[in-house]
Amino acid sequence: QVQVVESGGGLVQAGGSLRLSCTASGRTFSSYSVGWFRQAPGKEREFVAAISWSGNSIAYGDSVLGRLTISRDNAKNTVYLQMNSLKPEDTANYYCAASASNEWVGTRAKMAREYDYWGQGTQVTVSS
C-alpha cells in the first residue's frame, strides 16, 4: 500500500508564494505519475497540475497556468508544487495523488479517476 503525504500548506497574503511537497512510501513512487488537485468548501474538486514519472510530461489546469509549477525529484521521492502570485481564489485543500501506471495518459491526467493513491490534503489559505 502506498501512503501519500502532502506538506507545505499554510496562510499567505495575496501575491505571495508557497511550495507544497508530496512524498510517498515505497520505492516505486518515482515510477508513478503524480497529480495535484484542490477542493474549496462548497466547490467541486479541481485539477491543478500533473507530472509524468520522468518529469518530461506536464499538464496544468487553466486557472493556475503561468502561476504554478510542478516538478519532481525522484531521488528524494518527492513532487513539488511551487505556487506564485497566489490569489484568494486559490484557497482550498490541496491533494496529491499518484497513479500506479507509469504510462502518461495525456489529457486524462486531469481526471481524478486516473489516480490510485491519495493523500489527506494540505490547506492553503490566501488572504486578500
Short mmCIF file of N, CA and C in Angstrom, two decimals:
data_model
loop_
_atom_site.label_atom_id
_atom_site.label_comp_id
_atom_site.label_asym_id
_atom_site.label_seq_id
_atom_site.Cartn_x
_atom_site.Cartn_y
_atom_site.Cartn_z
N GLN A 1 0.85 -1.19 0.00
CA GLN A 1 0.00 0.00 0.00
C GLN A 1 0.88 1.24 0.00
N VAL A 2 0.56 2.17 -0.85
CA VAL A 2 1.32 3.41 -0.95
C VAL A 2 0.64 4.47 -0.11
N GLN A 3 1.39 5.13 0.74
CA GLN A 3 0.85 6.24 1.54
C GLN A 3 1.39 7.55 0.99
N VAL A 4 0.49 8.43 0.64
CA VAL A 4 0.86 9.72 0.08
C VAL A 4 0.67 10.79 1.14
N VAL A 5 1.65 11.66 1.28
CA VAL A 5 1.59 12.69 2.31
C VAL A 5 1.95 14.04 1.71
N GLU A 6 1.07 15.02 1.91
CA GLU A 6 1.33 16.38 1.45
C GLU A 6 1.82 17.24 2.62
N SER A 7 2.58 18.26 2.29
CA SER A 7 3.02 19.22 3.30
C SER A 7 3.27 20.56 2.62
N GLY A 8 3.41 21.60 3.44
CA GLY A 8 3.77 22.91 2.91
C GLY A 8 2.65 23.92 2.85
N GLY A 9 1.44 23.50 3.18
CA GLY A 9 0.35 24.45 3.16
C GLY A 9 0.46 25.47 4.28
N GLY A 10 -0.40 26.47 4.20
CA GLY A 10 -0.38 27.50 5.24
C GLY A 10 -1.16 28.72 4.82
N LEU A 11 -0.96 29.78 5.59
CA LEU A 11 -1.64 31.05 5.34
C LEU A 11 -0.65 32.01 4.69
N VAL A 12 -1.07 32.63 3.60
CA VAL A 12 -0.20 33.56 2.88
C VAL A 12 -1.05 34.70 2.35
N GLN A 13 -0.44 35.85 2.22
CA GLN A 13 -1.15 37.00 1.66
C GLN A 13 -1.22 36.90 0.14
N ALA A 14 -2.22 37.53 -0.42
CA ALA A 14 -2.35 37.57 -1.88
C ALA A 14 -1.07 38.12 -2.49
N GLY A 15 -0.65 37.48 -3.56
CA GLY A 15 0.60 37.83 -4.22
C GLY A 15 1.80 37.06 -3.72
N GLY A 16 1.62 36.35 -2.63
CA GLY A 16 2.71 35.58 -2.04
C GLY A 16 2.91 34.24 -2.70
N SER A 17 3.82 33.46 -2.10
CA SER A 17 4.18 32.16 -2.66
C SER A 17 4.19 31.09 -1.59
N LEU A 18 3.97 29.87 -2.03
CA LEU A 18 4.10 28.69 -1.18
C LEU A 18 4.64 27.57 -2.05
N ARG A 19 5.32 26.62 -1.41
CA ARG A 19 5.72 25.42 -2.12
C ARG A 19 5.18 24.21 -1.36
N LEU A 20 4.35 23.46 -2.06
CA LEU A 20 3.82 22.23 -1.50
C LEU A 20 4.72 21.07 -1.89
N SER A 21 4.79 20.09 -0.99
CA SER A 21 5.56 18.88 -1.26
C SER A 21 4.66 17.67 -1.12
N CYS A 22 4.96 16.67 -1.91
CA CYS A 22 4.22 15.40 -1.86
C CYS A 22 5.24 14.27 -1.83
N THR A 23 5.18 13.48 -0.79
CA THR A 23 6.05 12.31 -0.70
C THR A 23 5.19 11.07 -0.54
N ALA A 24 5.79 9.93 -0.77
CA ALA A 24 5.04 8.68 -0.63
C ALA A 24 5.97 7.57 -0.19
N SER A 25 5.41 6.63 0.52
CA SER A 25 6.17 5.45 0.91
C SER A 25 6.36 4.55 -0.29
N GLY A 26 7.37 3.75 -0.28
CA GLY A 26 7.58 2.80 -1.37
C GLY A 26 8.55 3.33 -2.41
N ARG A 27 9.42 2.46 -2.82
CA ARG A 27 10.46 2.86 -3.77
C ARG A 27 9.91 3.10 -5.17
N THR A 28 8.69 2.62 -5.45
CA THR A 28 8.16 2.75 -6.80
C THR A 28 7.50 4.09 -7.05
N PHE A 29 7.46 4.98 -6.05
CA PHE A 29 6.82 6.28 -6.25
C PHE A 29 7.46 7.02 -7.41
N SER A 30 8.74 6.82 -7.60
CA SER A 30 9.43 7.52 -8.68
C SER A 30 8.95 7.06 -10.06
N SER A 31 8.22 5.97 -10.12
CA SER A 31 7.71 5.48 -11.40
C SER A 31 6.25 5.86 -11.61
N TYR A 32 5.68 6.63 -10.69
CA TYR A 32 4.27 6.99 -10.78
C TYR A 32 4.08 8.36 -11.40
N SER A 33 3.02 8.52 -12.16
CA SER A 33 2.56 9.87 -12.49
C SER A 33 1.91 10.44 -11.22
N VAL A 34 2.05 11.73 -11.04
CA VAL A 34 1.51 12.38 -9.84
C VAL A 34 0.71 13.61 -10.23
N GLY A 35 -0.40 13.78 -9.58
CA GLY A 35 -1.23 14.94 -9.84
C GLY A 35 -1.55 15.70 -8.57
N TRP A 36 -1.83 16.97 -8.75
CA TRP A 36 -2.33 17.81 -7.65
C TRP A 36 -3.75 18.25 -8.01
N PHE A 37 -4.61 18.15 -7.01
CA PHE A 37 -5.97 18.61 -7.14
C PHE A 37 -6.27 19.50 -5.95
N ARG A 38 -7.32 20.29 -6.06
CA ARG A 38 -7.71 21.12 -4.92
C ARG A 38 -9.23 21.15 -4.82
N GLN A 39 -9.67 21.40 -3.60
CA GLN A 39 -11.11 21.50 -3.37
C GLN A 39 -11.38 22.55 -2.31
N ALA A 40 -12.18 23.52 -2.68
CA ALA A 40 -12.60 24.56 -1.75
C ALA A 40 -13.98 24.20 -1.20
N PRO A 41 -14.32 24.71 -0.04
CA PRO A 41 -15.62 24.40 0.55
C PRO A 41 -16.76 24.74 -0.40
N GLY A 42 -17.65 23.79 -0.58
CA GLY A 42 -18.80 24.02 -1.43
C GLY A 42 -18.54 23.93 -2.91
N LYS A 43 -17.31 23.59 -3.27
CA LYS A 43 -16.96 23.50 -4.69
C LYS A 43 -16.49 22.10 -5.04
N GLU A 44 -16.52 21.80 -6.32
CA GLU A 44 -16.06 20.50 -6.79
C GLU A 44 -14.53 20.46 -6.80
N ARG A 45 -14.02 19.25 -6.73
CA ARG A 45 -12.57 19.07 -6.82
C ARG A 45 -12.09 19.54 -8.19
N GLU A 46 -10.97 20.21 -8.19
CA GLU A 46 -10.45 20.83 -9.41
C GLU A 46 -9.03 20.35 -9.68
N PHE A 47 -8.76 20.02 -10.91
CA PHE A 47 -7.41 19.63 -11.31
C PHE A 47 -6.49 20.84 -11.28
N VAL A 48 -5.28 20.64 -10.75
CA VAL A 48 -4.31 21.73 -10.67
C VAL A 48 -3.12 21.47 -11.59
N ALA A 49 -2.46 20.33 -11.42
CA ALA A 49 -1.27 20.03 -12.23
C ALA A 49 -0.96 18.55 -12.13
N ALA A 50 -0.23 18.05 -13.13
CA ALA A 50 0.19 16.66 -13.11
C ALA A 50 1.55 16.55 -13.80
N ILE A 51 2.28 15.51 -13.41
CA ILE A 51 3.62 15.31 -13.97
C ILE A 51 3.84 13.82 -14.16
N SER A 52 4.48 13.45 -15.25
CA SER A 52 4.79 12.05 -15.52
C SER A 52 5.93 11.59 -14.62
N TRP A 53 6.17 10.29 -14.62
CA TRP A 53 7.21 9.76 -13.74
C TRP A 53 8.58 10.34 -14.07
N SER A 54 8.81 10.64 -15.34
CA SER A 54 10.12 11.15 -15.75
C SER A 54 10.23 12.66 -15.60
N GLY A 55 9.06 13.32 -15.47
CA GLY A 55 9.06 14.77 -15.44
C GLY A 55 9.01 15.39 -16.83
N ASN A 56 9.01 14.55 -17.86
CA ASN A 56 9.03 15.07 -19.23
C ASN A 56 7.67 15.52 -19.73
N SER A 57 6.61 15.04 -19.09
CA SER A 57 5.26 15.44 -19.49
C SER A 57 4.58 16.10 -18.31
N ILE A 58 3.98 17.25 -18.57
CA ILE A 58 3.34 18.05 -17.53
C ILE A 58 2.04 18.63 -18.06
N ALA A 59 1.08 18.74 -17.19
CA ALA A 59 -0.19 19.37 -17.54
C ALA A 59 -0.61 20.30 -16.40
N TYR A 60 -1.30 21.38 -16.76
CA TYR A 60 -1.78 22.34 -15.78
C TYR A 60 -3.26 22.64 -16.01
N GLY A 61 -3.93 22.96 -14.92
CA GLY A 61 -5.28 23.46 -15.04
C GLY A 61 -5.28 24.89 -15.55
N ASP A 62 -6.32 25.27 -16.23
CA ASP A 62 -6.38 26.60 -16.85
C ASP A 62 -6.27 27.72 -15.83
N SER A 63 -6.82 27.51 -14.65
CA SER A 63 -6.88 28.59 -13.67
C SER A 63 -5.53 28.86 -13.00
N VAL A 64 -4.57 27.97 -13.16
CA VAL A 64 -3.28 28.15 -12.50
C VAL A 64 -2.13 28.31 -13.48
N LEU A 65 -2.43 28.22 -14.74
CA LEU A 65 -1.40 28.29 -15.77
C LEU A 65 -0.60 29.58 -15.64
N GLY A 66 0.72 29.42 -15.60
CA GLY A 66 1.60 30.58 -15.51
C GLY A 66 1.94 31.00 -14.09
N ARG A 67 1.23 30.49 -13.11
CA ARG A 67 1.47 30.86 -11.72
C ARG A 67 2.00 29.70 -10.88
N LEU A 68 1.65 28.49 -11.26
CA LEU A 68 2.06 27.31 -10.51
C LEU A 68 2.98 26.46 -11.37
N THR A 69 3.94 25.83 -10.70
CA THR A 69 4.90 24.97 -11.39
C THR A 69 5.04 23.66 -10.65
N ILE A 70 4.84 22.56 -11.38
CA ILE A 70 5.02 21.24 -10.79
C ILE A 70 6.37 20.70 -11.20
N SER A 71 7.02 20.01 -10.28
CA SER A 71 8.31 19.41 -10.57
C SER A 71 8.49 18.20 -9.66
N ARG A 72 9.53 17.43 -9.92
CA ARG A 72 9.75 16.27 -9.06
C ARG A 72 11.24 15.99 -8.95
N ASP A 73 11.60 15.39 -7.82
CA ASP A 73 12.95 14.93 -7.57
C ASP A 73 12.83 13.46 -7.18
N ASN A 74 13.03 12.59 -8.13
CA ASN A 74 12.83 11.17 -7.88
C ASN A 74 13.85 10.59 -6.90
N ALA A 75 15.00 11.22 -6.81
CA ALA A 75 15.99 10.76 -5.83
C ALA A 75 15.47 10.97 -4.40
N LYS A 76 14.60 11.95 -4.24
CA LYS A 76 14.03 12.25 -2.93
C LYS A 76 12.60 11.75 -2.80
N ASN A 77 12.11 11.07 -3.83
CA ASN A 77 10.73 10.57 -3.79
C ASN A 77 9.73 11.67 -3.51
N THR A 78 9.95 12.83 -4.12
CA THR A 78 9.13 13.99 -3.80
C THR A 78 8.70 14.72 -5.07
N VAL A 79 7.45 15.15 -5.05
CA VAL A 79 6.90 16.02 -6.09
C VAL A 79 6.56 17.35 -5.45
N TYR A 80 6.87 18.43 -6.16
CA TYR A 80 6.67 19.77 -5.63
C TYR A 80 5.62 20.52 -6.44
N LEU A 81 4.95 21.44 -5.77
CA LEU A 81 4.06 22.37 -6.45
C LEU A 81 4.43 23.77 -5.96
N GLN A 82 5.15 24.50 -6.80
CA GLN A 82 5.53 25.86 -6.49
C GLN A 82 4.39 26.78 -6.90
N MET A 83 3.89 27.53 -5.94
CA MET A 83 2.74 28.39 -6.20
C MET A 83 3.14 29.85 -6.00
N ASN A 84 3.08 30.61 -7.06
CA ASN A 84 3.43 32.02 -7.02
C ASN A 84 2.22 32.88 -7.35
N SER A 85 2.32 34.17 -7.03
CA SER A 85 1.23 35.12 -7.34
C SER A 85 -0.11 34.58 -6.88
N LEU A 86 -0.15 34.11 -5.65
CA LEU A 86 -1.36 33.47 -5.14
C LEU A 86 -2.50 34.47 -5.01
N LYS A 87 -3.70 33.97 -5.24
CA LYS A 87 -4.91 34.77 -5.17
C LYS A 87 -5.84 34.19 -4.12
N PRO A 88 -6.75 34.99 -3.58
CA PRO A 88 -7.70 34.44 -2.61
C PRO A 88 -8.48 33.25 -3.15
N GLU A 89 -8.75 33.24 -4.44
CA GLU A 89 -9.49 32.12 -5.04
C GLU A 89 -8.66 30.84 -5.11
N ASP A 90 -7.39 30.91 -4.79
CA ASP A 90 -6.57 29.69 -4.70
C ASP A 90 -6.75 28.98 -3.35
N THR A 91 -7.49 29.60 -2.45
CA THR A 91 -7.72 29.00 -1.14
C THR A 91 -8.48 27.68 -1.30
N ALA A 92 -7.91 26.62 -0.77
CA ALA A 92 -8.50 25.28 -0.90
C ALA A 92 -7.65 24.29 -0.15
N ASN A 93 -8.18 23.10 -0.04
CA ASN A 93 -7.38 21.96 0.44
C ASN A 93 -6.74 21.33 -0.80
N TYR A 94 -5.45 21.18 -0.76
CA TYR A 94 -4.70 20.67 -1.91
C TYR A 94 -4.33 19.22 -1.67
N TYR A 95 -4.68 18.39 -2.65
CA TYR A 95 -4.45 16.96 -2.54
C TYR A 95 -3.43 16.51 -3.58
N CYS A 96 -2.56 15.61 -3.15
CA CYS A 96 -1.62 14.96 -4.05
C CYS A 96 -2.14 13.55 -4.32
N ALA A 97 -1.99 13.11 -5.57
CA ALA A 97 -2.46 11.78 -5.94
C ALA A 97 -1.45 11.13 -6.85
N ALA A 98 -1.32 9.82 -6.70
CA ALA A 98 -0.35 9.08 -7.51
C ALA A 98 -1.04 7.99 -8.30
N SER A 99 -0.58 7.82 -9.53
CA SER A 99 -1.11 6.77 -10.40
C SER A 99 -0.11 5.65 -10.47
N ALA A 100 -0.57 4.42 -10.23
CA ALA A 100 0.32 3.26 -10.26
C ALA A 100 0.79 2.95 -11.67
N SER A 101 0.12 3.48 -12.66
CA SER A 101 0.55 3.26 -14.03
C SER A 101 1.72 4.19 -14.36
N ASN A 102 2.75 3.66 -14.98
CA ASN A 102 3.87 4.52 -15.36
C ASN A 102 3.70 5.07 -16.77
N GLU A 103 2.49 4.94 -17.30
CA GLU A 103 2.19 5.47 -18.62
C GLU A 103 1.57 6.86 -18.48
N TRP A 104 2.07 7.82 -19.22
CA TRP A 104 1.47 9.14 -19.24
C TRP A 104 0.20 9.08 -20.09
N VAL A 105 -0.92 9.49 -19.49
CA VAL A 105 -2.21 9.30 -20.14
C VAL A 105 -2.71 10.56 -20.82
N GLY A 106 -1.83 11.55 -20.98
CA GLY A 106 -2.21 12.74 -21.72
C GLY A 106 -3.26 13.55 -20.98
N THR A 107 -4.31 13.95 -21.69
CA THR A 107 -5.34 14.81 -21.10
C THR A 107 -6.08 14.11 -19.97
N ARG A 108 -6.07 12.77 -19.96
CA ARG A 108 -6.74 12.04 -18.89
C ARG A 108 -6.03 12.25 -17.55
N ALA A 109 -4.81 12.78 -17.58
CA ALA A 109 -4.10 13.06 -16.33
C ALA A 109 -4.83 14.11 -15.51
N LYS A 110 -5.76 14.83 -16.11
CA LYS A 110 -6.54 15.84 -15.41
C LYS A 110 -7.75 15.24 -14.69
N MET A 111 -7.95 13.95 -14.83
CA MET A 111 -9.11 13.30 -14.25
C MET A 111 -8.75 12.57 -12.96
N ALA A 112 -9.50 12.80 -11.92
CA ALA A 112 -9.20 12.20 -10.62
C ALA A 112 -9.24 10.67 -10.68
N ARG A 113 -10.08 10.13 -11.55
CA ARG A 113 -10.23 8.67 -11.62
C ARG A 113 -8.97 7.97 -12.12
N GLU A 114 -8.01 8.71 -12.67
CA GLU A 114 -6.78 8.10 -13.16
C GLU A 114 -5.80 7.80 -12.03
N TYR A 115 -6.10 8.23 -10.83
CA TYR A 115 -5.15 8.12 -9.72
C TYR A 115 -5.60 7.08 -8.72
N ASP A 116 -4.64 6.36 -8.18
CA ASP A 116 -4.93 5.24 -7.30
C ASP A 116 -4.72 5.55 -5.83
N TYR A 117 -3.82 6.46 -5.54
CA TYR A 117 -3.48 6.74 -4.15
C TYR A 117 -3.59 8.23 -3.88
N TRP A 118 -4.22 8.56 -2.77
CA TRP A 118 -4.47 9.95 -2.43
C TRP A 118 -3.98 10.27 -1.03
N GLY A 119 -3.49 11.50 -0.88
CA GLY A 119 -3.13 11.97 0.44
C GLY A 119 -4.32 12.61 1.14
N GLN A 120 -4.10 13.05 2.36
CA GLN A 120 -5.15 13.64 3.17
C GLN A 120 -5.35 15.13 2.86
N GLY A 121 -4.41 15.71 2.18
CA GLY A 121 -4.55 17.11 1.81
C GLY A 121 -3.80 18.05 2.73
N THR A 122 -3.48 19.21 2.20
CA THR A 122 -2.86 20.28 2.99
C THR A 122 -3.58 21.58 2.65
N GLN A 123 -3.93 22.32 3.67
CA GLN A 123 -4.75 23.52 3.48
C GLN A 123 -3.89 24.71 3.06
N VAL A 124 -4.37 25.38 2.03
CA VAL A 124 -3.75 26.64 1.59
C VAL A 124 -4.80 27.73 1.72
N THR A 125 -4.46 28.77 2.44
CA THR A 125 -5.36 29.90 2.63
C THR A 125 -4.66 31.18 2.19
N VAL A 126 -5.29 31.88 1.26
CA VAL A 126 -4.71 33.12 0.73
C VAL A 126 -5.60 34.27 1.17
N SER A 127 -5.04 35.18 1.94
CA SER A 127 -5.82 36.31 2.42
C SER A 127 -5.68 37.50 1.47
N SER A 128 -6.73 38.28 1.40
CA SER A 128 -6.73 39.43 0.49
C SER A 128 -6.19 40.68 1.16
#
